[in-house]
Amino acid sequence: MPTTAFRGDAPGPAPGTPPRTAAVPALAADPAADALRLRALRRMRAVALSLLVLAAVVYAATLDRDGFLGFVNAGAEASMVGAIADWFAVTALFRHPLGLPIPHTALIPRRKDDLGRGLEDFVGENFLQEGIIRDRIGAAGVSARLGEWLGEEANAQRVVDEVAEVASIALGKVRDEHVEALVTEALVPRFRDEPIAPLLGGLLGEAVRDDVHHGLVDLLFTELHDWLRENPGTVQAVIEERAPWWAPDSLNEKVSARAHVEMVKWVGDIRSDPDHRARRALDSMLAQLATDLLEDPSTQERAERLKTRLLEHPAVVTSGISLWKALQRALRTSLADPDGAVRTRLLTEVSAFSARLGEDAALRRRLDGLAADAVVFVVERYGRDLTAVITHTIEQWDGREAAKKIELHVGRDLQFIRINGTIVGGLVGVLIHTIAVVIH
């Protein structure tokens, strides 16, 4: 933002003083707002000065008078003293009164760095404390407010739209070389160093014990049975290619046709009979393979050799990139569709989460606790760096410019000190004069 220039009674830079370099940041300003503040400051200065002038006029008019006018004169004299003393105090914060280098004046330009460090310590000691942070987050009810906000359909839709857009952009930023580096530098070395046999054996053993593989077996034999029925010509052609050269074609056709019928029937029996002996044999084979992968060194060695050959095959990287591209295209297409499955699912989950936040007090407490933990972690780790920004920024300010800016913001209110000093001083003067009259 552009900065606003102020005309004040502070002296300019001394002759020969180099101008402030661009390395010192100018204070940000809003010209329109600063103009309003400047007018308000000038009005209050005029009011305070008018009271001082009025007190001086009254004092001159009642000088050496007795009786009631003596009380007025004493009050006017004390009002002038109070007004001038408070003018000096207020002015000394921002500049040397009347341009005179009186000690302990122009405090802000001269001691802004000390003030910055004091402000840094004040913020750190009174705001960035764990107990205060936890109390404020608990009192704010962040999770409850979040639940109410997400409960409005427009807000939930906005969250989904933003998440979808950010996710789509992030997916688009991932390039092929990133995926290749992930596969070759992270995944492949990790898989190469990790023994595969115990992992495969454990997974396979658990799957067999829990009958998890039966669903896959059912799907396999169902698809195989349907394919055999729908492709008799292909099956028969494969069988006839392996028939003896001397066998007559008519015989080969009958044999291949019969073999196809028997294959369809056999696969159909396996598909329909959960207790078929082929299924039991498959279960036994898988259970034995799981045991061998866990206990048999030769089986483990063969599994490791197979893993190594697969990992060293050039197609691993190519397949990884192709798989990523397919997944990337599918996700971005779905994310771009407002009525797509991904966005619809996200909206459903966001709405469900909002409803749960409204109903589950334990969840709200847990989330508020997590939020407090996160903020406390950030403050403990980076709080000192955050508050140091105050000191660092103030140290780079020009002292006189900072004083003018601060006076512009708070100077109007400080003029009430001058006004109050004038009034209170007059009252004290009248009181002292009264006491003096009584004593004498």
CSV table of C-alpha atoms in Angstrom, one decimal:
chain,number,residue,atom,x,y,z
A,1,MET,CA,0.0,0.0,0.0
A,2,PRO,CA,1.2,3.6,-0.5
A,3,THR,CA,2.2,5.5,2.6
A,4,THR,CA,0.8,8.7,3.8
A,5,ALA,CA,3.0,11.7,4.5
A,6,PHE,CA,2.3,13.7,7.6
A,7,ARG,CA,3.1,17.3,8.4
A,8,GLY,CA,4.1,17.7,12.0
A,9,ASP,CA,6.4,19.7,14.2
A,10,ALA,CA,9.1,16.9,14.3
A,11,PRO,CA,12.3,18.1,12.7
A,12,GLY,CA,13.4,16.6,9.4
A,13,PRO,CA,16.6,14.6,8.9
A,14,ALA,CA,19.8,16.4,9.7
A,15,PRO,CA,21.9,17.8,6.8
A,16,GLY,CA,24.1,15.1,5.4
A,17,THR,CA,22.0,12.3,6.8
A,18,PRO,CA,21.5,9.6,4.1
A,19,PRO,CA,17.9,8.9,3.2
A,20,ARG,CA,16.1,5.8,4.5
A,21,THR,CA,16.9,2.9,2.2
A,22,ALA,CA,14.4,0.6,0.7
A,23,ALA,CA,15.5,-2.1,3.1
A,24,VAL,CA,13.5,-0.4,5.8
A,25,PRO,CA,9.8,-1.2,5.2
A,26,ALA,CA,7.4,1.7,5.2
A,27,LEU,CA,4.4,1.5,7.5
A,28,ALA,CA,1.3,0.4,5.7
A,29,ALA,CA,-1.4,3.1,5.5
A,30,ASP,CA,-5.0,3.6,4.3
A,31,PRO,CA,-5.0,7.2,3.0
A,32,ALA,CA,-8.7,7.7,3.5
A,33,ALA,CA,-8.8,6.3,7.0
A,34,ASP,CA,-5.6,8.3,7.9
A,35,ALA,CA,-7.2,11.5,6.7
A,36,LEU,CA,-10.2,10.9,9.0
A,37,ARG,CA,-7.9,10.2,11.9
A,38,LEU,CA,-5.8,13.3,11.3
A,39,ARG,CA,-8.9,15.5,11.2
A,40,ALA,CA,-10.2,14.0,14.5
A,41,LEU,CA,-6.8,14.4,16.1
A,42,ARG,CA,-6.6,18.1,15.1
A,43,ARG,CA,-10.1,18.7,16.4
A,44,MET,CA,-9.2,17.3,19.8
A,45,ARG,CA,-6.0,19.2,19.9
A,46,ALA,CA,-8.0,22.4,19.2
A,47,VAL,CA,-10.3,21.6,22.1
A,48,ALA,CA,-7.4,21.0,24.5
A,49,LEU,CA,-5.6,24.1,23.4
A,50,SER,CA,-8.9,26.2,23.6
A,51,LEU,CA,-9.2,25.1,27.3
A,52,LEU,CA,-5.6,26.2,28.0
A,53,VAL,CA,-6.2,29.6,26.3
A,54,LEU,CA,-9.5,30.0,28.2
A,55,ALA,CA,-7.7,29.3,31.5
A,56,ALA,CA,-5.0,31.8,30.6
A,57,VAL,CA,-7.6,34.5,29.7
A,58,VAL,CA,-9.5,33.9,33.0
A,59,TYR,CA,-6.2,33.9,35.0
A,60,ALA,CA,-5.2,37.3,33.4
A,61,ALA,CA,-8.7,38.7,33.9
A,62,THR,CA,-8.8,37.8,37.6
A,63,LEU,CA,-5.2,38.5,38.6
A,64,ASP,CA,-4.8,40.1,42.0
A,65,ARG,CA,-8.5,39.8,42.7
A,66,ASP,CA,-9.9,38.8,46.1
A,67,GLY,CA,-13.1,37.1,47.2
A,68,PHE,CA,-14.8,34.8,44.7
A,69,LEU,CA,-12.6,36.0,41.9
A,70,GLY,CA,-9.6,34.9,43.9
A,71,PHE,CA,-10.9,31.4,43.8
A,72,VAL,CA,-11.5,31.7,40.1
A,73,ASN,CA,-7.9,33.0,39.6
A,74,ALA,CA,-6.4,30.1,41.6
A,75,GLY,CA,-8.4,27.6,39.6
A,76,ALA,CA,-7.4,29.1,36.3
A,77,GLU,CA,-3.7,29.2,37.4
A,78,ALA,CA,-3.9,25.5,38.4
A,79,SER,CA,-5.7,24.6,35.1
A,80,MET,CA,-2.9,26.2,33.1
A,81,VAL,CA,-0.3,24.2,35.1
A,82,GLY,CA,-2.2,21.0,34.6
A,83,ALA,CA,-2.8,21.6,30.9
A,84,ILE,CA,0.8,22.5,30.2
A,85,ALA,CA,2.1,19.5,32.2
A,86,ASP,CA,-0.1,17.1,30.4
A,87,TRP,CA,0.7,18.6,27.0
A,88,PHE,CA,4.3,18.1,27.8
A,89,ALA,CA,3.7,14.4,28.9
A,90,VAL,CA,1.7,13.6,25.8
A,91,THR,CA,4.0,15.4,23.4
A,92,ALA,CA,7.1,13.8,25.0
A,93,LEU,CA,5.9,10.4,23.8
A,94,PHE,CA,6.2,11.2,20.2
A,95,ARG,CA,8.7,14.1,19.8
A,96,HIS,CA,10.8,16.6,21.7
A,97,PRO,CA,8.5,19.3,23.0
A,98,LEU,CA,9.1,22.6,21.2
A,99,GLY,CA,12.0,20.8,19.4
A,100,LEU,CA,14.1,21.0,22.6
A,101,PRO,CA,16.2,17.8,23.2
A,102,ILE,CA,15.0,17.4,26.8
A,103,PRO,CA,16.1,14.1,28.3
A,104,HIS,CA,13.5,11.3,28.4
A,105,THR,CA,11.4,12.9,25.6
A,106,ALA,CA,10.6,11.6,22.1
A,107,LEU,CA,10.3,8.2,23.7
A,108,ILE,CA,8.7,6.3,20.8
A,109,PRO,CA,11.3,7.4,18.2
A,110,ARG,CA,14.2,6.8,20.5
A,111,ARG,CA,13.1,3.7,22.3
A,112,LYS,CA,10.9,2.0,19.7
A,113,ASP,CA,13.2,-1.1,19.7
A,114,ASP,CA,12.8,-1.4,23.5
A,115,LEU,CA,9.0,-1.0,23.1
A,116,GLY,CA,9.0,-3.7,20.5
A,117,ARG,CA,10.9,-6.1,22.7
A,118,GLY,CA,8.5,-5.3,25.6
A,119,LEU,CA,5.5,-5.9,23.3
A,120,GLU,CA,7.0,-9.2,22.2
A,121,ASP,CA,7.5,-10.3,25.8
A,122,PHE,CA,4.0,-9.1,26.7
A,123,VAL,CA,2.4,-11.1,23.9
A,124,GLY,CA,4.4,-14.2,24.7
A,125,GLU,CA,3.7,-14.1,28.4
A,126,ASN,CA,0.1,-13.2,28.3
A,127,PHE,CA,-1.3,-14.8,25.1
A,128,LEU,CA,0.9,-17.7,24.0
A,129,GLN,CA,0.6,-19.8,27.1
A,130,GLU,CA,-0.7,-23.4,27.0
A,131,GLY,CA,-3.4,-22.8,29.7
A,132,ILE,CA,-4.7,-19.7,28.0
A,133,ILE,CA,-4.8,-21.4,24.6
A,134,ARG,CA,-6.6,-24.4,25.8
A,135,ASP,CA,-9.2,-22.3,27.7
A,136,ARG,CA,-9.9,-20.1,24.7
A,137,ILE,CA,-10.3,-23.0,22.3
A,138,GLY,CA,-12.5,-24.8,24.8
A,139,ALA,CA,-14.6,-21.7,25.3
A,140,ALA,CA,-14.8,-21.1,21.5
A,141,GLY,CA,-16.4,-24.5,20.8
A,142,VAL,CA,-14.6,-24.9,17.5
A,143,SER,CA,-16.0,-28.3,16.7
A,144,ALA,CA,-19.6,-27.3,17.5
A,145,ARG,CA,-19.4,-24.2,15.4
A,146,LEU,CA,-17.9,-26.3,12.6
A,147,GLY,CA,-20.7,-28.7,12.8
A,148,GLU,CA,-23.3,-26.0,12.6
A,149,TRP,CA,-21.5,-24.4,9.7
A,150,LEU,CA,-21.2,-27.6,7.8
A,151,GLY,CA,-24.9,-28.4,8.5
A,152,GLU,CA,-25.9,-25.7,6.0
A,153,GLU,CA,-26.0,-27.4,2.5
A,154,ALA,CA,-24.4,-24.4,0.8
A,155,ASN,CA,-21.4,-24.5,3.1
A,156,ALA,CA,-21.0,-28.3,2.8
A,157,GLN,CA,-21.2,-28.0,-1.0
A,158,ARG,CA,-18.6,-25.2,-0.8
A,159,VAL,CA,-16.2,-27.4,1.2
A,160,VAL,CA,-16.6,-30.3,-1.3
A,161,ASP,CA,-16.1,-28.0,-4.3
A,162,GLU,CA,-12.9,-26.5,-2.7
A,163,VAL,CA,-11.5,-30.0,-1.8
A,164,ALA,CA,-12.3,-31.3,-5.3
A,165,GLU,CA,-10.6,-28.3,-6.9
A,166,VAL,CA,-7.5,-28.5,-4.8
A,167,ALA,CA,-7.3,-32.3,-5.2
A,168,SER,CA,-7.6,-32.0,-8.9
A,169,ILE,CA,-4.9,-29.3,-9.1
A,170,ALA,CA,-2.6,-31.4,-6.8
A,171,LEU,CA,-3.2,-34.5,-9.0
A,172,GLY,CA,-2.3,-32.5,-12.1
A,173,LYS,CA,1.0,-31.4,-10.6
A,174,VAL,CA,2.2,-34.9,-10.2
A,175,ARG,CA,4.3,-35.7,-13.3
A,176,ASP,CA,5.5,-39.0,-14.7
A,177,GLU,CA,9.1,-38.4,-13.4
A,178,HIS,CA,7.7,-38.0,-9.9
A,179,VAL,CA,6.0,-41.4,-10.1
A,180,GLU,CA,9.1,-43.0,-11.6
A,181,ALA,CA,11.3,-41.6,-8.8
A,182,LEU,CA,8.8,-42.8,-6.2
A,183,VAL,CA,8.9,-46.3,-7.7
A,184,THR,CA,12.6,-46.6,-8.4
A,185,GLU,CA,14.0,-44.7,-5.4
A,186,ALA,CA,11.5,-45.5,-2.7
A,187,LEU,CA,9.2,-48.4,-3.4
A,188,VAL,CA,11.5,-50.8,-5.2
A,189,PRO,CA,14.4,-50.5,-2.8
A,190,ARG,CA,12.0,-50.9,0.1
A,191,PHE,CA,10.4,-54.0,-1.4
A,192,ARG,CA,13.9,-55.4,-2.3
A,193,ASP,CA,15.1,-55.2,1.3
A,194,GLU,CA,11.9,-56.5,2.9
A,195,PRO,CA,11.5,-60.3,2.9
A,196,ILE,CA,8.3,-61.1,1.0
A,197,ALA,CA,7.8,-64.7,2.0
A,198,PRO,CA,6.8,-64.1,5.6
A,199,LEU,CA,4.4,-61.4,4.5
A,200,LEU,CA,2.8,-63.5,1.8
A,201,GLY,CA,2.6,-66.5,4.0
A,202,GLY,CA,1.0,-64.6,6.9
A,203,LEU,CA,-1.6,-63.0,4.6
A,204,LEU,CA,-2.4,-66.2,2.7
A,205,GLY,CA,-2.7,-68.2,6.0
A,206,GLU,CA,-5.1,-65.6,7.5
A,207,ALA,CA,-7.1,-65.5,4.3
A,208,VAL,CA,-7.5,-69.3,4.2
A,209,ARG,CA,-8.4,-69.6,7.9
A,210,ASP,CA,-11.1,-66.9,7.5
A,211,ASP,CA,-12.3,-68.3,4.2
A,212,VAL,CA,-11.7,-64.9,2.6
A,213,HIS,CA,-10.5,-66.5,-0.6
A,214,HIS,CA,-13.8,-68.2,-1.2
A,215,GLY,CA,-15.4,-65.1,-2.7
A,216,LEU,CA,-12.5,-64.8,-5.2
A,217,VAL,CA,-12.7,-68.5,-6.0
A,218,ASP,CA,-16.5,-68.2,-6.7
A,219,LEU,CA,-15.9,-65.2,-8.9
A,220,LEU,CA,-13.1,-67.1,-10.8
A,221,PHE,CA,-15.1,-70.2,-11.5
A,222,THR,CA,-18.2,-68.2,-12.4
A,223,GLU,CA,-16.3,-66.1,-15.0
A,224,LEU,CA,-14.5,-69.2,-16.3
A,225,HIS,CA,-17.8,-71.2,-16.7
A,226,ASP,CA,-19.4,-68.3,-18.6
A,227,TRP,CA,-16.4,-67.8,-20.8
A,228,LEU,CA,-16.3,-71.6,-21.7
A,229,ARG,CA,-19.9,-71.6,-22.6
A,230,GLU,CA,-19.7,-68.5,-24.7
A,231,ASN,CA,-16.5,-69.5,-26.6
A,232,PRO,CA,-16.7,-73.1,-27.7
A,233,GLY,CA,-15.0,-72.4,-30.9
A,234,THR,CA,-11.9,-71.0,-29.2
A,235,VAL,CA,-11.7,-73.9,-26.8
A,236,GLN,CA,-12.0,-76.5,-29.5
A,237,ALA,CA,-9.5,-74.8,-31.7
A,238,VAL,CA,-6.9,-74.8,-28.9
A,239,ILE,CA,-7.6,-78.6,-28.3
A,240,GLU,CA,-7.4,-79.5,-32.0
A,241,GLU,CA,-4.0,-77.7,-32.3
A,242,ARG,CA,-2.5,-80.2,-29.9
A,243,ALA,CA,-4.1,-83.2,-31.5
A,244,PRO,CA,-1.7,-85.8,-33.2
A,245,TRP,CA,-1.0,-85.0,-36.8
A,246,TRP,CA,-2.1,-88.4,-37.9
A,247,ALA,CA,-5.6,-88.2,-36.3
A,248,PRO,CA,-8.5,-87.7,-38.7
A,249,ASP,CA,-10.1,-84.2,-38.6
A,250,SER,CA,-13.5,-85.7,-37.9
A,251,LEU,CA,-12.2,-87.5,-34.9
A,252,ASN,CA,-10.4,-84.4,-33.6
A,253,GLU,CA,-13.6,-82.4,-33.9
A,254,LYS,CA,-15.6,-85.0,-31.9
A,255,VAL,CA,-12.9,-85.2,-29.2
A,256,SER,CA,-12.6,-81.4,-28.9
A,257,ALA,CA,-16.4,-81.0,-28.8
A,258,ARG,CA,-16.7,-83.6,-26.1
A,259,ALA,CA,-13.8,-82.2,-24.1
A,260,HIS,CA,-15.5,-78.7,-24.2
A,261,VAL,CA,-18.7,-80.2,-22.9
A,262,GLU,CA,-17.0,-82.0,-20.1
A,263,MET,CA,-15.0,-78.9,-19.2
A,264,VAL,CA,-18.2,-76.8,-19.0
A,265,LYS,CA,-19.8,-79.4,-16.9
A,266,TRP,CA,-16.9,-79.8,-14.6
A,267,VAL,CA,-16.4,-76.1,-14.0
A,268,GLY,CA,-20.1,-75.7,-13.5
A,269,ASP,CA,-20.0,-78.4,-10.8
A,270,ILE,CA,-17.2,-76.7,-9.0
A,271,ARG,CA,-19.0,-73.4,-9.2
A,272,SER,CA,-22.2,-74.8,-7.8
A,273,ASP,CA,-20.8,-77.1,-5.1
A,274,PRO,CA,-19.1,-75.3,-2.2
A,275,ASP,CA,-17.9,-78.6,-1.0
A,276,HIS,CA,-16.5,-79.9,-4.3
A,277,ARG,CA,-13.3,-81.9,-4.0
A,278,ALA,CA,-11.5,-79.5,-6.3
A,279,ARG,CA,-12.3,-76.7,-3.9
A,280,ARG,CA,-11.1,-78.7,-1.0
A,281,ALA,CA,-7.9,-79.5,-2.9
A,282,LEU,CA,-7.4,-75.8,-3.7
A,283,ASP,CA,-7.9,-75.0,0.0
A,284,SER,CA,-5.4,-77.6,1.0
A,285,MET,CA,-2.9,-76.4,-1.6
A,286,LEU,CA,-3.2,-72.8,-0.4
A,287,ALA,CA,-2.9,-73.7,3.2
A,288,GLN,CA,0.2,-75.8,2.5
A,289,LEU,CA,1.7,-72.9,0.4
A,290,ALA,CA,1.1,-70.5,3.3
A,291,THR,CA,2.9,-72.9,5.7
A,292,ASP,CA,5.8,-73.4,3.3
A,293,LEU,CA,6.2,-69.6,2.9
A,294,LEU,CA,6.5,-69.3,6.6
A,295,GLU,CA,8.6,-72.4,7.4
A,296,ASP,CA,10.2,-73.9,4.3
A,297,PRO,CA,13.5,-72.3,3.4
A,298,SER,CA,13.4,-73.5,-0.2
A,299,THR,CA,10.0,-72.1,-0.8
A,300,GLN,CA,11.0,-68.8,0.8
A,301,GLU,CA,14.1,-68.7,-1.4
A,302,ARG,CA,12.0,-69.2,-4.5
A,303,ALA,CA,9.6,-66.5,-3.4
A,304,GLU,CA,12.5,-64.1,-2.9
A,305,ARG,CA,14.0,-64.9,-6.3
A,306,LEU,CA,10.6,-64.3,-8.0
A,307,LYS,CA,10.3,-61.0,-6.1
A,308,THR,CA,13.7,-59.9,-7.3
A,309,ARG,CA,13.0,-60.8,-10.9
A,310,LEU,CA,9.8,-58.9,-10.8
A,311,LEU,CA,11.3,-55.8,-9.3
A,312,GLU,CA,14.2,-55.8,-11.7
A,313,HIS,CA,11.9,-56.2,-14.7
A,314,PRO,CA,11.7,-52.9,-16.8
A,315,ALA,CA,8.0,-53.3,-16.9
A,316,VAL,CA,7.7,-52.5,-13.2
A,317,VAL,CA,8.3,-48.8,-13.7
A,318,THR,CA,6.2,-48.7,-16.9
A,319,SER,CA,3.3,-50.5,-15.2
A,320,GLY,CA,3.5,-48.2,-12.2
A,321,ILE,CA,3.4,-45.1,-14.4
A,322,SER,CA,0.5,-46.5,-16.5
A,323,LEU,CA,-1.4,-47.5,-13.4
A,324,TRP,CA,-0.9,-44.0,-12.0
A,325,LYS,CA,-2.0,-42.3,-15.2
A,326,ALA,CA,-5.2,-44.4,-15.3
A,327,LEU,CA,-6.0,-43.6,-11.7
A,328,GLN,CA,-5.2,-39.9,-12.2
A,329,ARG,CA,-7.4,-39.6,-15.2
A,330,ALA,CA,-10.3,-41.4,-13.4
A,331,LEU,CA,-10.0,-39.3,-10.3
A,332,ARG,CA,-9.7,-36.0,-12.1
A,333,THR,CA,-12.6,-36.8,-14.4
A,334,SER,CA,-14.8,-37.7,-11.4
A,335,LEU,CA,-13.7,-34.7,-9.4
A,336,ALA,CA,-14.5,-32.4,-12.3
A,337,ASP,CA,-18.1,-33.7,-12.5
A,338,PRO,CA,-20.4,-31.9,-10.0
A,339,ASP,CA,-22.6,-35.0,-10.0
A,340,GLY,CA,-19.8,-37.5,-10.1
A,341,ALA,CA,-19.4,-40.4,-7.7
A,342,VAL,CA,-16.4,-38.8,-5.8
A,343,ARG,CA,-18.1,-35.4,-5.2
A,344,THR,CA,-21.4,-37.1,-4.3
A,345,ARG,CA,-19.6,-39.3,-1.8
A,346,LEU,CA,-17.7,-36.4,-0.4
A,347,LEU,CA,-20.9,-34.4,0.1
A,348,THR,CA,-22.5,-37.4,1.8
A,349,GLU,CA,-19.6,-37.8,4.2
A,350,VAL,CA,-19.4,-34.1,5.0
A,351,SER,CA,-23.1,-34.0,5.8
A,352,ALA,CA,-22.8,-37.1,8.0
A,353,PHE,CA,-19.8,-35.7,9.8
A,354,SER,CA,-21.8,-32.5,10.5
A,355,ALA,CA,-24.7,-34.4,11.9
A,356,ARG,CA,-22.4,-36.5,14.1
A,357,LEU,CA,-20.7,-33.4,15.4
A,358,GLY,CA,-24.1,-32.1,16.5
A,359,GLU,CA,-25.1,-35.3,18.3
A,360,ASP,CA,-21.8,-36.6,19.7
A,361,ALA,CA,-20.5,-34.5,22.6
A,362,ALA,CA,-17.6,-36.9,23.1
A,363,LEU,CA,-16.5,-36.4,19.5
A,364,ARG,CA,-16.7,-32.6,19.9
A,365,ARG,CA,-14.5,-32.8,23.1
A,366,ARG,CA,-12.0,-35.0,21.4
A,367,LEU,CA,-11.8,-32.7,18.3
A,368,ASP,CA,-11.5,-29.6,20.5
A,369,GLY,CA,-8.7,-31.4,22.4
A,370,LEU,CA,-6.9,-32.2,19.2
A,371,ALA,CA,-7.3,-28.6,18.0
A,372,ALA,CA,-5.8,-27.4,21.3
A,373,ASP,CA,-3.0,-29.9,21.1
A,374,ALA,CA,-2.2,-28.8,17.6
A,375,VAL,CA,-2.2,-25.1,18.5
A,376,VAL,CA,-0.1,-25.7,21.6
A,377,PHE,CA,2.4,-27.7,19.6
A,378,VAL,CA,2.7,-24.9,17.1
A,379,VAL,CA,3.1,-22.3,19.8
A,380,GLU,CA,5.6,-24.2,21.8
A,381,ARG,CA,7.7,-25.0,18.7
A,382,TYR,CA,7.3,-21.7,16.8
A,383,GLY,CA,5.8,-19.2,19.3
A,384,ARG,CA,9.2,-17.5,20.0
A,385,ASP,CA,9.7,-17.1,16.2
A,386,LEU,CA,6.2,-15.7,15.8
A,387,THR,CA,6.6,-13.1,18.6
A,388,ALA,CA,10.1,-12.2,17.3
A,389,VAL,CA,8.3,-10.9,14.2
A,390,ILE,CA,7.1,-8.0,16.3
A,391,THR,CA,10.6,-7.0,17.4
A,392,HIS,CA,12.1,-7.6,14.0
A,393,THR,CA,9.4,-5.5,12.2
A,394,ILE,CA,9.5,-2.6,14.7
A,395,GLU,CA,13.3,-2.5,14.6
A,396,GLN,CA,13.1,-1.9,10.8
A,397,TRP,CA,10.6,1.0,11.1
A,398,ASP,CA,11.8,4.6,10.9
A,399,GLY,CA,11.4,6.0,14.4
A,400,ARG,CA,9.8,9.4,13.4
A,401,GLU,CA,7.5,7.8,10.9
A,402,ALA,CA,6.4,5.2,13.5
A,403,ALA,CA,5.8,7.9,16.1
A,404,LYS,CA,3.6,9.8,13.6
A,405,LYS,CA,1.7,6.7,12.7
A,406,ILE,CA,1.1,5.7,16.3
A,407,GLU,CA,0.1,9.2,17.3
A,408,LEU,CA,-2.4,9.2,14.4
A,409,HIS,CA,-4.1,6.1,15.8
A,410,VAL,CA,-4.1,7.0,19.5
A,411,GLY,CA,-3.4,10.7,19.7
A,412,ARG,CA,-7.0,11.7,19.6
A,413,ASP,CA,-7.7,9.7,22.8
A,414,LEU,CA,-4.5,11.1,24.4
A,415,GLN,CA,-5.8,14.6,24.1
A,416,PHE,CA,-8.4,13.7,26.8
A,417,ILE,CA,-5.4,13.6,29.2
A,418,ARG,CA,-4.8,17.2,28.4
A,419,ILE,CA,-8.5,18.1,28.8
A,420,ASN,CA,-8.8,16.2,32.0
A,421,GLY,CA,-5.6,17.7,33.3
A,422,THR,CA,-7.0,21.2,32.6
A,423,ILE,CA,-10.2,20.5,34.4
A,424,VAL,CA,-8.8,18.5,37.3
A,425,GLY,CA,-6.0,21.0,37.8
A,426,GLY,CA,-8.5,23.8,38.1
A,427,LEU,CA,-10.5,21.9,40.7
A,428,VAL,CA,-7.4,21.1,42.7
A,429,GLY,CA,-6.3,24.8,42.5
A,430,VAL,CA,-9.7,25.9,43.9
A,431,LEU,CA,-9.4,23.3,46.7
A,432,ILE,CA,-5.9,24.4,47.6
A,433,HIS,CA,-6.9,28.0,47.6
A,434,THR,CA,-9.9,27.2,49.8
A,435,ILE,CA,-7.6,25.4,52.3
A,436,ALA,CA,-5.2,28.3,52.3
A,437,VAL,CA,-8.0,30.8,53.0
A,438,VAL,CA,-9.4,28.6,55.9
A,439,ILE,CA,-5.9,28.3,57.5
A,440,HIS,CA,-5.3,32.0,57.4
